[in-house]
Every structure is written in structure tokens, then in C-alpha cells.
């Protein structure tokens, strides 16, 4: 927890420092990989054409994609937790991700030649429907324990996933599906990740609506009392969450648990006043994904461990410890 | 003035608020009393458009709450419900600041700042401004919610059991504060109370609900009498005149 004596000005300074550190990390990540690229060779002008090609076509896009996806998923998780008023909810525990991936399969089956942007929109539509279904279930089935909420989401995700797998088997698309069900940035190349900039635009939109999301997070009655159209804010939130999720699933695949880990840590440290915390959420999301990806590239070189797997491990440990902490507090 | 006529709420086959009609004059404190489940909270929520009426209309200064835009109403009428579970993690200061949301939409002006400071001061929360709500005691949290509603500075303020969780000193302080708001600032305050003696000492008008119906209404002098209270709550009361107020004794 941050000491309370930290003033707003100090917090801004701290943020700038964190931003610089992230940039350094991002630059460092450019030089990690199978084909050797040396920072000093680049600086001294001794770089060869191959290096520049790898850098421009693969490394820079990859790092950019990691940052955009990480920031976007973390912000999406924050919005979902406020709107569902539950700390355990994020796109991969609410059926959002699974619906997006069902959407991807539908595109692959019915219109495989669609441009990436259209694929993303179809996936977003599926994600929107899936998440709305999840929230609808929550409204209709009042759950006594907040822990049950993500379980409902995981079950819903499981059912949707089963449908996806069924069709993928039938039409022999299991292998193609593998590409986006495990979050993996090794295939990110120039020209194949740009849809993620849309995620950035949506994250910025979320920042402009930050106060509205915070008020909505206080609940429907508080929102109504303060003159906020609760349903509109929920709709806006759902739109942002599904578009961000879909653009990440389309380009890199599923990145589980960022939307759970980052928002919870930031909320514990600084609360939920999104106008103040959202930049930290975005930055921490980017850092977490960058770190996982870089470690995944180094730990077992020359092979890579996909970010999705790294996040899966870290995230499930975090999720479990959250559950256990709750139980020990309730006991 | 708040006028409601024929206001009704039905859940399944039970009518929990049954054709209630009344007018609450502008200015002063109106208390709503009655046993558990009488429909007090439901009535208050319908007045504040938190739940829709199944029948009947509610007018606030002539505006139909079901039709008027939420933004307009939020600058005229505010409500604090009986139970407030807040999952969003906010500091006391930020919560109170959101009381200005209907005016500033999040961009706090110097005028808003002054309102926030006053509201915190009124409820003795100056030292707790930086604390998170989930780090407060029940009574401190209740005061923070009331401060937020005061900060909203509307002509009409509705509170459902605002004395919940408060100790005796803070409960008296709260009623005095609401009394001042009504007297000095011309606010119209509607409170649901369980302590009939607070209702007796501080209200200008009392409404008694029983079984979803408006059972009685009148001045404290008319309502706080042993027969009416016994009929309302179904247990024995002894009412005495003490220091110019009518005090009900019902502990034994
Ligand atoms: N959402 C709901 N669904 C079904 N019944 C409800 C609902 N809300 C309230 N009720 C019922 O309506 C009746 C009136 O409830 P209300 O909360 O208005 O009572 P109250 O007078 O405020 O009681 P208390 O003094 O206990 O706060 C109760 O019998 C309650 O069980
Ligand atoms: Mg009640």
C-alpha cells in the first residue's frame, strides 16, 4: 500500500519514472531473440541489412503489440470489475475471451478471406454477446458469494469453448485454432498487429469516461442518484471490453489473467478512482506482458514459452491466493 | 413540494406499497416511521426513482420523476439508501467529491471544493478524508455516505435510516445537522427512522406506514401518542412530556 503522505504531484513524478523504466524495458526486449541483434552494433552503424529487417519487421511490431495488448487487457479487466462489482471478473473469467475465439472460428469457417479488421469486428460482436449473456445471468441469478461469480463465468466460458472445439474438430481446424487460443507473440509481424492500435484508442476512450465508470462502479442506485444513465455506461464499458479483447485475440491470442492481476494490485495500492489509476493500470499491464514475454524468450532459449502460458501460471497462482485470502478473512 | 398519488409496488402476488397518496411540504423534516417490512424503504426508493412505481405518480416540484431526465433530478433530489455496499475502493474525500458529479461531471471547481470541505467538516470527517471506505468503522462509513449526499446540495434530501450504526452523540449530531439544513438552508429532508423519539423531537411532519399503506400522518404531537404507536407497532408504549417534547418509553 502506498503511504498516504504521497501527494498528487509526487504521484505524477513517480508515474513519469515508471514510464521511463517501461520504455527501457521495451527497448531491451527488442534485443532478445533467436537472431542476434546488438544494441552497440546498431549505434555504431555496423548493423547489417538483416538486423534492420528483423528489427523492423518482427521485433518492433512484437514489442509494440505486447505493450498495446497488455495495457488494453488490464484496462478491460478494470472496467469489467467495476461494472460487475466483483474483483474476480476479467475477460477470461466471464466468457468474453471464449466468445471472441468462437467468433474467430466462425470467421475461419464462413469467410476466411476477410481482412483482419473485419475478423476483429466479428470476434468483438461475439465477445459482446457472450459478456452480455454473462452479465444477464448475474442479474437473474443472485449469487450469495462473490467467489461464485467467476465460477459462473468460467463455466460459461467452458461451454462456449466446447462449442468452439466441437466445430474445430469437425472441420479440421484444431491446428489453426491453436494459433489464437494460446497467447503467443512470436508470430506477430509488421502488417499483422496494427488492429491493436484500436485497442489503444479504446483505452484512451476509457480514460475520458473514467469518472463515469467509477460512478457506475458505485452501483446502480448511486449512479441514478448522481444522474448518471447507468445502462449507457454499462453498454459503453461492454463495447470497450469486447473490442479490446477481440483485437488481442485476433492478433496474439488469449492473454489470460492480466485483467485480474493488474487491476487488483492497482486497486489495493491506490483505490478505484479511475481518473487517477487508469494510467497506472495500463502501464502495469504493459510491463507485466513485456516481462512475461521477455522471460519466456530467455528462460528456455532458443525455444520460446508463449506469454499466454507464462501468464496462465502466474495468473492462476494469483487467483488462488486471492480466493484463499478471502476465505481466511471470512473465517 | 413532493407529491405522490396512488403509488403502488407489487412483488409477485404481494403488494408491498399499496396506493399511497400524500404531499410533503417544502422545507422542514418529514419522518417516515413504521414496523419492519411496512414498505418505508420501497416508498422512499420510488420517490427517488430508484425503483419504478407499478402504479401512481411522483412529482417533485411538479416534475414527474419517471419522465424527467436523471441529470435534472440529480440537482434537485438526492437519496441515501438503507444498505450501501460499495465494492469500488474510494477514499472518503473522493466519495464526497462525487456528490458534486451532477454539477461538475468530474471536473472539480473551486466552488465544488468548498462544498466538499464543508460536507466533510459537518460530519466530522476531516481527519478521515484520505482513508479508504473499506478501512472505516460502520458508523464512520455511514457518515461518509451522508456527507456525500449533503455535498450534492439538493433541495430535497432523502435518507433511509441515516442513524444506522451511529453512536448516540453522532446520532444526535446527525439529526441536528438535518434540522439546520432544513431551517437555515430551506432544505426539504425526508428520513426513515426507527427511533420514534428522534422522529418526535426533530420532525415537522410524521408519516406512519403499516402493511404497505399510509396508516396515519400528522405533527409529532398528533402521532406520538401511546394509542397510535401501539396500533402501529403492536406493543405497549408510554408517552411522556419531557422538556417540551413527547418521549415514548417502550423498553420494558
Ligand atoms: N425486491 C423485492 N422483492 C420482493 N419483495 C420485496 C423486495 N423488496 C422488498 N420486498 C418486500 O417488501 C416489503 C417492504 O419492504 P421495505 O424494504 O420497503 O420495508 P421497510 O419498511 O423499509 O422495512 P425495514 O424497517 O425493515 O427497513 C417487505 O415485506 C419486503 O420483504
Ligand atoms: Mg427499510
Coordinates of C-alpha atoms in Angstrom, one line a residue, chain A residues 1 4 82 85-87 211-212 214-215 217-218 220-222 224-228 267-273 275-276, chain B residues 49-50 70-71 74 77-79 81 84-90 94-95 98 101-102 105-106 130 132 135 145 148 152:
Chain A
X1 CA 0.0 0.0 0.0
X4 CA -0.9 8.3 2.3
X82 CA -16.2 -2.1 -11.7
X85 CA -18.8 -5.1 -8.9
X86 CA -16.7 -8.2 -8.5
X87 CA -13.0 -8.4 -8.0
X211 CA -15.4 9.2 -13.9
X212 CA -18.5 7.7 -15.4
X214 CA -16.1 5.0 -11.3
X215 CA -19.6 6.2 -10.6
X217 CA -18.8 1.0 -10.0
X218 CA -20.5 2.5 -7.0
X220 CA -26.9 1.4 -9.9
X221 CA -28.5 3.3 -7.1
X222 CA -25.6 5.6 -6.5
X224 CA -29.1 7.0 -10.6
X225 CA -28.8 9.3 -7.6
X226 CA -26.0 11.2 -9.3
X227 CA -27.9 11.5 -12.5
X228 CA -25.8 9.0 -14.5
X267 CA -6.8 -1.1 -6.6
X268 CA -5.1 -2.3 -3.4
X269 CA -2.4 0.3 -3.7
X270 CA -4.4 3.3 -5.0
X271 CA -8.1 2.6 -5.0
X272 CA -10.6 2.7 -7.8
X273 CA -10.7 6.4 -8.8
X275 CA -9.1 9.1 -13.4
X276 CA -6.1 8.6 -11.2
Chain B
X49 CA -36.9 7.0 -9.0
X50 CA -34.5 4.2 -7.8
X70 CA -31.7 11.9 -14.5
X71 CA -29.3 14.8 -14.6
X74 CA -29.9 14.8 -9.6
X77 CA -33.2 15.4 -5.2
X78 CA -30.8 13.1 -3.6
X79 CA -31.2 9.8 -1.7
X81 CA -30.4 4.0 0.8
X84 CA -24.9 0.6 0.9
X85 CA -22.4 -2.0 -0.3
X86 CA -19.6 -0.3 -2.1
X87 CA -17.2 -2.5 -4.0
X88 CA -15.4 0.4 -5.7
X89 CA -12.5 1.3 -3.4
X90 CA -12.7 5.0 -2.8
X94 CA -13.3 11.0 -3.3
X95 CA -16.7 9.6 -2.3
X98 CA -18.6 12.5 -6.3
X101 CA -20.9 14.9 -10.0
X102 CA -24.3 16.2 -11.1
X105 CA -19.2 15.8 -14.2
X106 CA -15.9 15.0 -12.5
X130 CA -7.7 10.1 2.9
X132 CA -10.5 4.2 2.1
X135 CA -10.9 0.8 6.2
X145 CA -22.2 8.5 2.7
X148 CA -21.7 12.7 0.0
X152 CA -24.8 17.1 -3.6

